[in-house]
Amino acid sequence: MVEGSPSLGWRNYSQRYNLAGNECKTCGKHFFPAVALCPTCRRKGKLVETKMPMEGRLLSYSKVFVGPVGFEMDAPYHLGLVKLQNNVKILAEIVDTPENKIKIGSKVRKVFRKIHSEGETGTISYGYKFRVV
């Protein structure tokens, strides 16, 4: 494998592909994305990498009719604010769910989906999204 190749690069994005953040073992708070210093404990905090829970609840959502540059063709789609089981909040697309099933308070589960592609033969980026369960 060539250093710097796309296949090597995706493995280095643990927050995108594995939903990895960190936890402060001193105060018990979880962070996503990972932080370099616990905002509560400061230097006394001991941060360790941890995988975020796969499930949570939908706190809020919005239907996007005009996507930003690079995502114009994906609209309309739903973006949701998800509160994971460890109280971390994540903004992510809600997929694989009929619109009438997307409701505040719904239980959601992380899924791995295509985020973006660079043309027909370019690099494909994958990441996390959520679906109602």
mmCIF file of C-alpha atoms in Angstrom:
data_model
loop_
_atom_site.group_PDB
_atom_site.id
_atom_site.type_symbol
_atom_site.label_atom_id
_atom_site.label_comp_id
_atom_site.label_asym_id
_atom_site.label_seq_id
_atom_site.Cartn_x
_atom_site.Cartn_y
_atom_site.Cartn_z
ATOM 1 C CA MET A 1 0.000 0.000 0.000
ATOM 2 C CA VAL A 2 1.266 3.474 -0.883
ATOM 3 C CA GLU A 3 1.730 5.932 1.971
ATOM 4 C CA GLY A 4 -0.773 8.772 1.658
ATOM 5 C CA SER A 5 -3.173 6.718 -0.435
ATOM 6 C CA PRO A 6 -6.939 7.131 0.173
ATOM 7 C CA SER A 7 -7.195 3.589 1.558
ATOM 8 C CA LEU A 8 -4.595 4.429 4.208
ATOM 9 C CA GLY A 9 -6.131 7.818 4.966
ATOM 10 C CA TRP A 10 -9.604 6.600 5.884
ATOM 11 C CA ARG A 11 -8.236 4.344 8.602
ATOM 12 C CA ASN A 12 -6.794 7.392 10.377
ATOM 13 C CA TYR A 13 -10.192 9.032 10.897
ATOM 14 C CA SER A 14 -11.405 7.052 13.910
ATOM 15 C CA GLN A 15 -13.995 9.683 14.839
ATOM 16 C CA ARG A 16 -15.594 9.486 11.393
ATOM 17 C CA TYR A 17 -15.447 5.746 10.850
ATOM 18 C CA ASN A 18 -15.538 4.291 14.363
ATOM 19 C CA LEU A 19 -17.346 7.108 16.177
ATOM 20 C CA ALA A 20 -14.351 7.350 18.505
ATOM 21 C CA GLY A 21 -14.112 10.153 21.033
ATOM 22 C CA ASN A 22 -12.726 10.184 24.519
ATOM 23 C CA GLU A 23 -13.714 9.985 28.159
ATOM 24 C CA CYS A 24 -12.257 11.740 31.166
ATOM 25 C CA LYS A 25 -11.598 9.053 33.766
ATOM 26 C CA THR A 26 -11.408 11.762 36.446
ATOM 27 C CA CYS A 27 -14.932 13.230 36.048
ATOM 28 C CA GLY A 28 -16.577 10.623 33.784
ATOM 29 C CA LYS A 29 -17.605 13.031 30.984
ATOM 30 C CA HIS A 30 -17.506 11.862 27.362
ATOM 31 C CA PHE A 31 -16.455 13.992 24.393
ATOM 32 C CA PHE A 32 -17.039 13.772 20.661
ATOM 33 C CA PRO A 33 -15.053 14.686 18.769
ATOM 34 C CA ALA A 34 -12.155 13.899 21.069
ATOM 35 C CA VAL A 35 -10.666 16.774 23.057
ATOM 36 C CA ALA A 36 -7.062 17.337 24.079
ATOM 37 C CA LEU A 37 -7.963 18.601 27.564
ATOM 38 C CA CYS A 38 -11.024 17.979 29.754
ATOM 39 C CA PRO A 39 -12.772 21.365 30.097
ATOM 40 C CA THR A 40 -13.881 20.460 33.638
ATOM 41 C CA CYS A 41 -10.777 18.818 35.123
ATOM 42 C CA ARG A 42 -8.137 20.597 33.032
ATOM 43 C CA ARG A 43 -4.656 19.169 33.675
ATOM 44 C CA LYS A 44 -5.939 16.818 36.384
ATOM 45 C CA GLY A 45 -8.134 14.996 33.875
ATOM 46 C CA LYS A 46 -7.079 11.668 32.412
ATOM 47 C CA LEU A 47 -8.461 11.274 28.897
ATOM 48 C CA VAL A 48 -8.735 7.879 27.224
ATOM 49 C CA GLU A 49 -10.006 7.081 23.737
ATOM 50 C CA THR A 50 -13.424 5.471 23.787
ATOM 51 C CA LYS A 51 -15.958 4.369 21.210
ATOM 52 C CA MET A 52 -19.252 6.238 21.392
ATOM 53 C CA PRO A 53 -22.519 4.310 21.895
ATOM 54 C CA MET A 54 -24.311 3.103 18.777
ATOM 55 C CA GLU A 55 -27.736 4.286 19.961
ATOM 56 C CA GLY A 56 -29.373 7.439 21.213
ATOM 57 C CA ARG A 57 -32.488 9.614 21.011
ATOM 58 C CA LEU A 58 -33.441 12.262 18.483
ATOM 59 C CA LEU A 59 -33.532 15.646 20.270
ATOM 60 C CA SER A 60 -34.416 17.727 17.227
ATOM 61 C CA TYR A 61 -34.331 17.554 13.442
ATOM 62 C CA SER A 62 -34.728 19.646 10.316
ATOM 63 C CA LYS A 63 -35.436 18.870 6.693
ATOM 64 C CA VAL A 64 -32.782 20.368 4.407
ATOM 65 C CA PHE A 65 -34.151 21.442 1.033
ATOM 66 C CA VAL A 66 -31.011 23.163 -0.321
ATOM 67 C CA GLY A 67 -27.776 21.321 0.458
ATOM 68 C CA PRO A 68 -24.415 23.070 0.820
ATOM 69 C CA VAL A 69 -21.784 22.997 -1.934
ATOM 70 C CA GLY A 70 -20.991 19.405 -2.800
ATOM 71 C CA PHE A 71 -24.284 18.104 -1.387
ATOM 72 C CA GLU A 72 -26.777 19.920 -3.626
ATOM 73 C CA MET A 73 -27.884 16.676 -5.277
ATOM 74 C CA ASP A 74 -28.568 14.974 -1.924
ATOM 75 C CA ALA A 75 -31.402 17.350 -0.938
ATOM 76 C CA PRO A 76 -33.952 17.003 0.449
ATOM 77 C CA TYR A 77 -32.643 15.140 3.498
ATOM 78 C CA HIS A 78 -33.054 15.220 7.281
ATOM 79 C CA LEU A 79 -30.420 16.380 9.770
ATOM 80 C CA GLY A 80 -30.909 15.401 13.367
ATOM 81 C CA LEU A 81 -29.431 16.325 16.716
ATOM 82 C CA VAL A 82 -28.845 12.979 18.422
ATOM 83 C CA LYS A 83 -28.192 12.539 22.142
ATOM 84 C CA LEU A 84 -26.207 9.344 22.588
ATOM 85 C CA GLN A 85 -26.603 7.076 25.618
ATOM 86 C CA ASN A 86 -23.554 8.722 27.240
ATOM 87 C CA ASN A 87 -25.098 12.238 26.847
ATOM 88 C CA VAL A 88 -22.847 13.261 23.928
ATOM 89 C CA LYS A 89 -24.768 15.219 21.280
ATOM 90 C CA ILE A 90 -24.039 14.671 17.575
ATOM 91 C CA LEU A 91 -25.442 16.331 14.466
ATOM 92 C CA ALA A 92 -25.926 13.761 11.716
ATOM 93 C CA GLU A 93 -28.091 12.860 8.757
ATOM 94 C CA ILE A 94 -31.136 10.666 9.427
ATOM 95 C CA VAL A 95 -31.389 7.960 6.752
ATOM 96 C CA ASP A 96 -33.289 4.777 5.845
ATOM 97 C CA THR A 97 -36.393 6.063 7.626
ATOM 98 C CA PRO A 98 -39.781 7.138 6.232
ATOM 99 C CA GLU A 99 -40.367 10.830 6.937
ATOM 100 C CA ASN A 100 -43.451 10.121 9.079
ATOM 101 C CA LYS A 101 -41.319 7.980 11.450
ATOM 102 C CA ILE A 102 -38.808 10.777 12.178
ATOM 103 C CA LYS A 103 -40.024 12.252 15.472
ATOM 104 C CA ILE A 104 -38.417 14.000 18.422
ATOM 105 C CA GLY A 105 -37.676 11.371 21.062
ATOM 106 C CA SER A 106 -37.316 8.535 18.545
ATOM 107 C CA LYS A 107 -34.656 5.938 19.295
ATOM 108 C CA VAL A 108 -31.918 6.013 16.647
ATOM 109 C CA ARG A 109 -28.975 3.762 15.789
ATOM 110 C CA LYS A 110 -25.692 4.565 14.056
ATOM 111 C CA VAL A 111 -25.222 3.237 10.532
ATOM 112 C CA PHE A 112 -22.225 3.446 8.201
ATOM 113 C CA ARG A 113 -23.047 5.126 4.877
ATOM 114 C CA LYS A 114 -21.526 6.914 1.900
ATOM 115 C CA ILE A 115 -21.032 10.614 2.598
ATOM 116 C CA HIS A 116 -19.504 11.914 -0.617
ATOM 117 C CA SER A 117 -17.783 10.814 -3.806
ATOM 118 C CA GLU A 118 -15.449 12.664 -6.140
ATOM 119 C CA GLY A 119 -16.992 11.847 -9.505
ATOM 120 C CA GLU A 120 -17.545 8.379 -10.912
ATOM 121 C CA THR A 121 -13.932 7.231 -10.498
ATOM 122 C CA GLY A 122 -12.800 9.382 -7.560
ATOM 123 C CA THR A 123 -12.455 8.714 -3.859
ATOM 124 C CA ILE A 124 -15.584 7.716 -1.948
ATOM 125 C CA SER A 125 -15.888 8.997 1.630
ATOM 126 C CA TYR A 126 -17.896 7.053 4.185
ATOM 127 C CA GLY A 127 -19.014 7.952 7.677
ATOM 128 C CA TYR A 128 -21.727 7.721 10.295
ATOM 129 C CA LYS A 129 -25.389 8.557 9.914
ATOM 130 C CA PHE A 130 -28.373 7.471 12.034
ATOM 131 C CA ARG A 131 -31.664 5.697 11.361
ATOM 132 C CA VAL A 132 -34.785 5.431 13.478
ATOM 133 C CA VAL A 133 -35.191 1.963 15.074
#
